XYZ file of C-alpha atoms in Angstrom:
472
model
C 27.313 15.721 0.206
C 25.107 18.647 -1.393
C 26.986 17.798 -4.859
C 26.477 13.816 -4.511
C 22.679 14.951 -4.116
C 22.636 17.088 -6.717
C 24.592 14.567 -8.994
C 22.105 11.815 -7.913
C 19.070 13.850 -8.538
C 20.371 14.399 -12.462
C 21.089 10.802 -13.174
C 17.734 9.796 -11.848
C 15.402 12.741 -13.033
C 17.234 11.725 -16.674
C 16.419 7.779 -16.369
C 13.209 8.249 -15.499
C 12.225 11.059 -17.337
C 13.628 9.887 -20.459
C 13.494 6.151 -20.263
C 11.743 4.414 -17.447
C 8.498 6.502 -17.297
C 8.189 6.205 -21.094
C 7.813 2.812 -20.848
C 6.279 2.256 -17.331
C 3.152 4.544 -19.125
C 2.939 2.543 -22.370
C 3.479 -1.052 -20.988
C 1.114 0.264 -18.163
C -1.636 1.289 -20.505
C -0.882 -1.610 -23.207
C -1.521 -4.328 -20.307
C -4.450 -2.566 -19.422
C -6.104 -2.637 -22.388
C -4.391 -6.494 -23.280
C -6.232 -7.967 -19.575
C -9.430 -5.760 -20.483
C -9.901 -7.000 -24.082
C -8.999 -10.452 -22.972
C -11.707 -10.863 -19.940
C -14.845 -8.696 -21.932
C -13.527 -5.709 -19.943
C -14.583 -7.584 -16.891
C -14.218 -4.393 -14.100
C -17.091 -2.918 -16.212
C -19.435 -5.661 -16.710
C -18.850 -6.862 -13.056
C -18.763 -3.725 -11.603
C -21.774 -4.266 -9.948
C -21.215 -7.423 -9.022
C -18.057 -6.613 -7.095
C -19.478 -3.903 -5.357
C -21.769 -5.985 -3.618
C -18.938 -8.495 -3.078
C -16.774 -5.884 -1.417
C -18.876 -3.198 -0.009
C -21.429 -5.224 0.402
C -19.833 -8.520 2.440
C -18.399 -5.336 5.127
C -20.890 -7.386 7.591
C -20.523 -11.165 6.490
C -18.848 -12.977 9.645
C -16.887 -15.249 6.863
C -15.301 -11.909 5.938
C -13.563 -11.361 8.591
C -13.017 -14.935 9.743
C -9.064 -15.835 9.914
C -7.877 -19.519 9.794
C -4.763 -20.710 11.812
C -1.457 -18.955 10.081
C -3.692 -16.658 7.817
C -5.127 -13.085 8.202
C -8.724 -13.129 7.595
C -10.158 -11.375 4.189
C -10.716 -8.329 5.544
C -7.479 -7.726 7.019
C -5.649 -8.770 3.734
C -7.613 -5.735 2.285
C -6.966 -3.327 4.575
C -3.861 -4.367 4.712
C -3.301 -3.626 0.798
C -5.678 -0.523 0.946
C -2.961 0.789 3.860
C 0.090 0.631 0.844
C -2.403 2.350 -1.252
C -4.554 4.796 0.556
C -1.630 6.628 1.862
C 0.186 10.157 0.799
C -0.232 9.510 -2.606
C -3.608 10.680 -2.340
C -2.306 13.727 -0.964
C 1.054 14.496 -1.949
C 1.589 12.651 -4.710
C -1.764 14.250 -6.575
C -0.505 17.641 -5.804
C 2.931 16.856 -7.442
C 1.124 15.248 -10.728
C -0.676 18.407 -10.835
C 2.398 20.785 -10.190
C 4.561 18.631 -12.331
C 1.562 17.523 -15.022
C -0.578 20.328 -15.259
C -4.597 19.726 -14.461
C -4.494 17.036 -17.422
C -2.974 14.689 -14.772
C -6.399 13.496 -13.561
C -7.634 12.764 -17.181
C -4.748 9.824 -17.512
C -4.839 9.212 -13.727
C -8.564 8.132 -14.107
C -7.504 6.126 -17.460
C -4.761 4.549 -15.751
C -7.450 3.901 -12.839
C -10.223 2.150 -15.303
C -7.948 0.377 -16.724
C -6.148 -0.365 -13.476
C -8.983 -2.209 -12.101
C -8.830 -5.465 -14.133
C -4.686 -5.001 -13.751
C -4.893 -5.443 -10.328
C -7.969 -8.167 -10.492
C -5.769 -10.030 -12.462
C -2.963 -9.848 -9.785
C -4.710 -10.641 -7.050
C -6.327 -13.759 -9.072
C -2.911 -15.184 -9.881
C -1.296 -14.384 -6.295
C -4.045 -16.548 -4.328
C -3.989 -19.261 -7.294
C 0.222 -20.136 -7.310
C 0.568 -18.887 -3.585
C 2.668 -21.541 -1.399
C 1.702 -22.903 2.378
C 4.638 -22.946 4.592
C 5.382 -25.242 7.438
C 3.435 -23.685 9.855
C 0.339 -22.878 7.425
C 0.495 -19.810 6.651
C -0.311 -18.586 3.277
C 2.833 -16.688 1.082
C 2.563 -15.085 -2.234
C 2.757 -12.464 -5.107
C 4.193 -11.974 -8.177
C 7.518 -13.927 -7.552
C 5.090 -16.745 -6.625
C 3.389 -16.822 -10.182
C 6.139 -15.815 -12.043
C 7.996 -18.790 -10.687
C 5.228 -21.180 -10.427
C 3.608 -20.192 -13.325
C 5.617 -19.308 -15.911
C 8.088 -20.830 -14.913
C 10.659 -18.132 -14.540
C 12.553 -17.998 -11.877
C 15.082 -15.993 -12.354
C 12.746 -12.750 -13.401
C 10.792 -13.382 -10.197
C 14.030 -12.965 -8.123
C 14.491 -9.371 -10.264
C 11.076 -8.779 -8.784
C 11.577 -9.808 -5.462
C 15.048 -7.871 -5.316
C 13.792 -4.351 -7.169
C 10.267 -4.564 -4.988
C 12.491 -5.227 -1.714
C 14.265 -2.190 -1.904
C 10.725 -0.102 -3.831
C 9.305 -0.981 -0.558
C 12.323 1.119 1.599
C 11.610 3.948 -1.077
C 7.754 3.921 -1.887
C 6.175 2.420 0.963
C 9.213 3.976 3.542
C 10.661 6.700 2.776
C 8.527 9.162 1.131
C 5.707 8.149 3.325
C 8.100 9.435 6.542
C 8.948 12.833 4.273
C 5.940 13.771 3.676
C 4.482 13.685 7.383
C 7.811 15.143 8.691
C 7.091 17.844 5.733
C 3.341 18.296 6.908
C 4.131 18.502 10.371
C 6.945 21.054 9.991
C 4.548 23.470 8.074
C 1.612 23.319 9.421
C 2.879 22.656 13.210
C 6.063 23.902 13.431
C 7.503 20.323 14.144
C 11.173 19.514 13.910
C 11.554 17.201 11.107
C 14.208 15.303 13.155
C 11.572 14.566 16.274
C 9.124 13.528 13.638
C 11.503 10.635 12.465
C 12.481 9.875 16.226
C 8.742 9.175 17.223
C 7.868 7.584 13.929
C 10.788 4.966 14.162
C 9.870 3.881 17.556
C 6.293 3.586 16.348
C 7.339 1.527 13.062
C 9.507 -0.428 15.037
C 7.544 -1.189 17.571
C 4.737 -2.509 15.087
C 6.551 -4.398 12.330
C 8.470 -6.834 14.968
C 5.116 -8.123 15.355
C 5.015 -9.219 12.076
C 2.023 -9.921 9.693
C -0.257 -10.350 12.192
C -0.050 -7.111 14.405
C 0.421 -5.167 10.884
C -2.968 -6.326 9.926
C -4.511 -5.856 12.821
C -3.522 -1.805 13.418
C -4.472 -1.600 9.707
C -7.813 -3.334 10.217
C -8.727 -0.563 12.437
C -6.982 1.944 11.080
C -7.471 2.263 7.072
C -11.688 2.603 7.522
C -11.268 5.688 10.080
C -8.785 7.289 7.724
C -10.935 6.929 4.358
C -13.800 8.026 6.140
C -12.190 10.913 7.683
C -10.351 12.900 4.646
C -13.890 11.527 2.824
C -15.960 13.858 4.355
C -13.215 16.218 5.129
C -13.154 16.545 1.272
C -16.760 16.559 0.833
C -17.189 20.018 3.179
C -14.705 21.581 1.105
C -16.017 20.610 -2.356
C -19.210 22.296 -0.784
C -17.784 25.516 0.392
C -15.940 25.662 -3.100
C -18.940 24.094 -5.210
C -18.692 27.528 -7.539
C -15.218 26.815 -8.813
C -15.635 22.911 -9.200
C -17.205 22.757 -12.775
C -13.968 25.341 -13.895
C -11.654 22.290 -12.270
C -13.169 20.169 -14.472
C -12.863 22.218 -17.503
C -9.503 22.499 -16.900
C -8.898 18.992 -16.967
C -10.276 17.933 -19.752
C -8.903 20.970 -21.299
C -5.161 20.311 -20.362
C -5.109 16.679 -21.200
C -4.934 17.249 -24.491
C -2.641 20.243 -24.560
C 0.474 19.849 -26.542
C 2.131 22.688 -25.014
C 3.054 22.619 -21.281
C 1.264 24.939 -18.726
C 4.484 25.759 -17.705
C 6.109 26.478 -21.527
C 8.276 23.889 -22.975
C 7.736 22.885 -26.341
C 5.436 21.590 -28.313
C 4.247 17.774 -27.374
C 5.689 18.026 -24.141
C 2.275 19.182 -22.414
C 0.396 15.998 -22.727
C 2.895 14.053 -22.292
C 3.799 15.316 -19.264
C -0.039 14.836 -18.131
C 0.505 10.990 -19.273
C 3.403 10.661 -17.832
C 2.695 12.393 -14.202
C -0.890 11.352 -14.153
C -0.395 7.477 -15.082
C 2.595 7.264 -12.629
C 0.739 8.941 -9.790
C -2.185 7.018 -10.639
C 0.238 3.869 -10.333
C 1.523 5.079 -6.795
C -2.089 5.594 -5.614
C -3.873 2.342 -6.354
C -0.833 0.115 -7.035
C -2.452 -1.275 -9.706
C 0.531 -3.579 -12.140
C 3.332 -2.758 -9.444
C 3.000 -6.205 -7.700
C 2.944 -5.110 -4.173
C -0.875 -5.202 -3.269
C -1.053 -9.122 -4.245
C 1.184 -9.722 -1.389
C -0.720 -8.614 1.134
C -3.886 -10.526 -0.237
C -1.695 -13.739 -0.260
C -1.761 -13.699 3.219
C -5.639 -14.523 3.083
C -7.628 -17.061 4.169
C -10.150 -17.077 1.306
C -10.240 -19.783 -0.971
C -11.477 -18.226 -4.220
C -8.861 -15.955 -6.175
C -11.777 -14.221 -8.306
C -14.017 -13.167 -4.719
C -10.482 -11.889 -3.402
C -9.830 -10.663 -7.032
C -12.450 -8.298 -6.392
C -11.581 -6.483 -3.917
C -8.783 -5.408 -6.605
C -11.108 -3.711 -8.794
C -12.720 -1.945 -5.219
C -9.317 -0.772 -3.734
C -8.420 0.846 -7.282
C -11.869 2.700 -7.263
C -12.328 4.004 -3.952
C -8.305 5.238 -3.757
C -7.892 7.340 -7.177
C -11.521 7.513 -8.789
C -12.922 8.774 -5.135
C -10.109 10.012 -2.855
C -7.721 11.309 -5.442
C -10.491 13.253 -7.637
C -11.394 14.826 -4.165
C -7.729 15.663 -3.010
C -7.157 16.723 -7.290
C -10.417 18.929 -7.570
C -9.812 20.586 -3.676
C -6.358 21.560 -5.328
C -7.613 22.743 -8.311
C -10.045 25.608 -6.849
C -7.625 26.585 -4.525
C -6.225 30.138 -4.953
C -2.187 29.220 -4.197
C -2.630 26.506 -7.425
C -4.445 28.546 -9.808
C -2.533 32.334 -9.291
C 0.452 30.458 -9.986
C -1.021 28.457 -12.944
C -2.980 31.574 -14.796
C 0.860 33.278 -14.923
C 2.532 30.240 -16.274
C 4.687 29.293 -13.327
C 4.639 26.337 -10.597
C 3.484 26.995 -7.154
C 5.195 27.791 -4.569
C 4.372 24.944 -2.499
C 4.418 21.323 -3.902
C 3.500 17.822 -2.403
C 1.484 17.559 1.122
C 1.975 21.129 1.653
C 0.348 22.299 -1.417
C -2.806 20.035 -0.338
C -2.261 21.560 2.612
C -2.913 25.022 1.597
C -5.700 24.119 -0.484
C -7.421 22.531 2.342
C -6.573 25.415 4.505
C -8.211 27.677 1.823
C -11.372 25.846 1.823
C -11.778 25.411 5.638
C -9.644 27.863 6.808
C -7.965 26.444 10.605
C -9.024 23.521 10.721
C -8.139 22.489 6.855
C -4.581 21.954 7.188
C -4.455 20.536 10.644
C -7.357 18.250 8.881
C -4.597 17.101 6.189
C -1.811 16.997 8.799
C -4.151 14.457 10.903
C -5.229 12.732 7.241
C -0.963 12.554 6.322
C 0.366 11.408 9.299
C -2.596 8.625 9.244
C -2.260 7.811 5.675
C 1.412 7.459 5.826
C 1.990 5.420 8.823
C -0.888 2.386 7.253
C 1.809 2.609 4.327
C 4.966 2.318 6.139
C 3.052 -0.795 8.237
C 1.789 -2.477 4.534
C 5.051 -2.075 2.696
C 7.049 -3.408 5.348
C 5.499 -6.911 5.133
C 5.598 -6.526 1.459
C 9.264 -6.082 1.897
C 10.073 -8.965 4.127
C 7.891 -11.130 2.215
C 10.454 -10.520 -1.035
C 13.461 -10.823 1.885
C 12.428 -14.255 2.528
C 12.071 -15.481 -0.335
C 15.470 -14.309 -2.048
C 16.894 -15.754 1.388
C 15.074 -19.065 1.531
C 17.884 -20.933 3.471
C 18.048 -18.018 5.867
C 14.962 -16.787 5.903
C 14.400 -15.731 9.697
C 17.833 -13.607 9.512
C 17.271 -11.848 6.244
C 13.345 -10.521 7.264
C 14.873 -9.209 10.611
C 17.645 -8.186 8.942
C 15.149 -6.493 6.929
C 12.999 -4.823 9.356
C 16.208 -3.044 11.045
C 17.159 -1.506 7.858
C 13.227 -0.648 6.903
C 12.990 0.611 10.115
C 16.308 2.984 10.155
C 14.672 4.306 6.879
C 11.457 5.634 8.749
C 14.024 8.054 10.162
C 16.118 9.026 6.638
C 12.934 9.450 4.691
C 11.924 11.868 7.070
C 15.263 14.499 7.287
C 15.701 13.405 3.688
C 15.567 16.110 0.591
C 11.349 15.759 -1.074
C 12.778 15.786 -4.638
C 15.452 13.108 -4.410
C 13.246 10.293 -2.412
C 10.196 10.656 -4.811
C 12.935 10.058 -7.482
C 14.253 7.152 -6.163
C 10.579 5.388 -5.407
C 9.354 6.081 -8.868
C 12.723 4.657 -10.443
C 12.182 1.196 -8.443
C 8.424 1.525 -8.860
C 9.080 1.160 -12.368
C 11.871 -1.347 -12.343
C 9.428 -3.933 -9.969
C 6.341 -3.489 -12.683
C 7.874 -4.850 -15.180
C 8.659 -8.226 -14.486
C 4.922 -8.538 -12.633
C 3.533 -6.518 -16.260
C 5.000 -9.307 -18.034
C 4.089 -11.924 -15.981
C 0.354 -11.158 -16.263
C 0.476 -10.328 -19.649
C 1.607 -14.135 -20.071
C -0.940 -15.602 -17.571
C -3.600 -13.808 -18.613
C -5.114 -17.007 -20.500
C -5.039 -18.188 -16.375
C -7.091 -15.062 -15.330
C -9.824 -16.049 -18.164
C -10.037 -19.609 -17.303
C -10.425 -19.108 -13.588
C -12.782 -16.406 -14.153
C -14.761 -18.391 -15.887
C -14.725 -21.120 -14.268
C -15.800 -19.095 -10.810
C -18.893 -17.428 -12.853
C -19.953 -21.362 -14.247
C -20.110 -22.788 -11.058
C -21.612 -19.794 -9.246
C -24.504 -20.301 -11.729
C -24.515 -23.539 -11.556
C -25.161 -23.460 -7.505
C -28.131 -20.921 -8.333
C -29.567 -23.231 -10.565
C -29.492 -25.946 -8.353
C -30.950 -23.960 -5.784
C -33.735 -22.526 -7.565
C -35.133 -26.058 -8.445
């Protein structure tokens, strides 16, 4: 067994390292700057704008309003903020810095700004080719608008297939690792009862379907954010002298040719590419195709107002959380001892936030990111389940009700894999698939983005047109 995981671990360290990374980062940043270009860099001129759309519409009743079959707005978000705010923020920003360097950040936060209109543009698409099924609910995502838009539909049953089994991997499996990792070093937790309560709390969840998965979430994802918020903010505090050297450090490594590690020449930033604009993807989501899923399920009636909540989700998860969790790392003895000698740290993923927390607030910090893990993870494994048995359905339209349960068993019996499993080999296999679902959805929007602009437009006419009106 220990040689079929070492053997696995080769082959996919090679294709990804080599090949699907490569190209995740440049069609990635390419579509990016293509959907930017194309709507006047919308998420900056209607930055604003969206804020008060998002933030600000927290306390409009038709926010959280739900019609018959649908989740309401604000459950759809929450819903997609769950398969984004989860140990990403934690673990997966420690391993783009471990694996990276500090230069990371610099091409997470690119991959971010540029992210925003990616996963506008998503959302836009999902609500406007979405399909109503018998019973009215609302079903879409990138299969939807990659069938009913361009008219493809054998690519959207590549995405449907390589997202079902990204969700066991992303959403699933390394979400279970890292609390079982979390919990074993900072409580002394068995691994193996970690994935025995975690299953039966999954399970017990997902059989509910869409509507109990939005409803946990909806009361789950704002205490979270809010907690490991100011959990962050008291430790930038207490650390405030070393936070400007962070920084530096940042800026100073994106542009390094040469590895902080060694290596040769070259291989420095593009490891910080690489590792930042793939953690960056596995934060926010942003061109994977799994977020518009959940917002699908909505019972808004305007793809640009649910748009926006796009361009807020891909804010608040890697400009906010993940600078915090990046810059708490960063001024942490156990990262930078190891980095001023050349050398990775000794502790990588949740545990390495972990420490760092545990520096800053010393106690409380790393039961603080065990709580913030075990939190963050779970509102994944809940979000990326119904993204899952949403592509189960439809590559089993004739047997639809067989192939999502069907589905939930084996999602389920992954809860508890994904948490004995070996950290290097399950990160491996998510960002393989992660890649392999973006790029049908990357080429789908790069090919309806003349549908973005149109119904962008369109949405900004008439809302000026009903201000008009009203102001005569």
């Amino acid at each position: 067994m220990a040689q079929i995981i070492e053997w696995l671990n080769r082959t996919l360290s090679f294709a990804y390292d080599n090949i699907l990374s490569i190209a995740m980062m440049i069609l990635l940043i390419a579509t990016g700057i293509f959907l930017s270009v194309r709507t006047g860099f919308f998420q900056f001129r209607r930055f604003g704008y969206a804020v008060k759309n998002t933030l600000g519409s927290l306390f409009n009743k038709n926010t959280h309003e739900k019609k018959e079959g649908s989740v309401s707005p604000f459950q759809a978000v929450t819903t997609a903020l769950a398969g984004t705010i989860g140990t990403g923020s934690i673990a997966g920003v420690a391993t783009a810095l471990v694996l990276g360097g500090p230069g990371a950040v610099f091409w997470m936060w690119v991959s971010a700004l540029l992210g925003m209109v990616t996963k506008y543009s998503e959302i836009v698409l999902a609500l406007k080719y979405r399909e109503k099924d018998k019973g009215g609910a609302f079903t879409g995502g990138p299969m939807y608008y990659i069938k009913n838009g361009l008219g493809l539909k054998w690519l959207a049953v590549i995405f449907a297939l390589f997202a079902m089994v990204a969700c066991i991997g992303t959403g699933n499996a390394t979400q279970s690792n890292s609390i079982s990792g979390v919990l074993d070093s900072n409580l002394g937790i068995s691994p193996l009862i970690t994935g025995i309560v975690l299953t039966v709390i999954v399970g017990t969840v997902i059989i509910g379907g869409v509507k109990r998965i939005a409803s946990v979430n909806e009361k789950l994802v704002p205490v979270m954010a809010i907690f490991f918020i100011l959990a962050s903010v008291v430790a930038l505090v207490l650390n405030a002298e070393r936070v400007p050297t962070a920084f530096s450090l940042i800026f100073k490594e994106a542009f390094n040719f040469k590895a902080a590690t060694g290596g040769v020449a070259g291989y420095g930033i593009l490891s910080a590419m690489r590792y930042g604009v793939g953690r960056g993807v596995f934060t926010n989501e942003a061109g994977l195709g799994s977020a518009p899923i959940a917002h699908s399920a909505s019972s808004a009636n305007e793809p640009v107002k649910q748009g926006l909540w796009g361009v807020f989700e891909v804010f608040i998860t890697t400009i906010v959380i993940c600078t915090m969790s990046a810059i708490i790392v960063l001024t942490s003895d156990t990262y930078l001892n190891a980095y001023s000698v050349g050398i990775a740290p000794s502790v990588n993923g949740a545990a390495l936030s972990s420490a760092a927390f545990n520096e800053a607030l010393p106690y409380v910090g790393g039961i603080g990111v065990s709580i913030a893990t075990v939190f963050f993870a779970l509102s994944t494994i809940l979000g990326w389940a119904y993204y899952g048995e949403i592509c189960a359905g439809y590559l089993f339209k004739s047997h639809r009700k067989v192939a999502v349960w069907t589905y939930r068993v084996i999602y389920v019996a992954f809860v508890f894999i994904g948490s004995v499993a070996e950290i290097n080999t399950v990160w491996l296999i998510a960002d393989c698939f992660n890649t392999l679902m973006a790029l049908p959805n990357l080429i789908a929007l790069i090919g309806l983005s003349g549908v973005v602009v149109t119904t962008t437009k369109d949405f900004f006419l008439r809302q000026r047109s009903t201000a008009d009106n009203q102001s005569e």
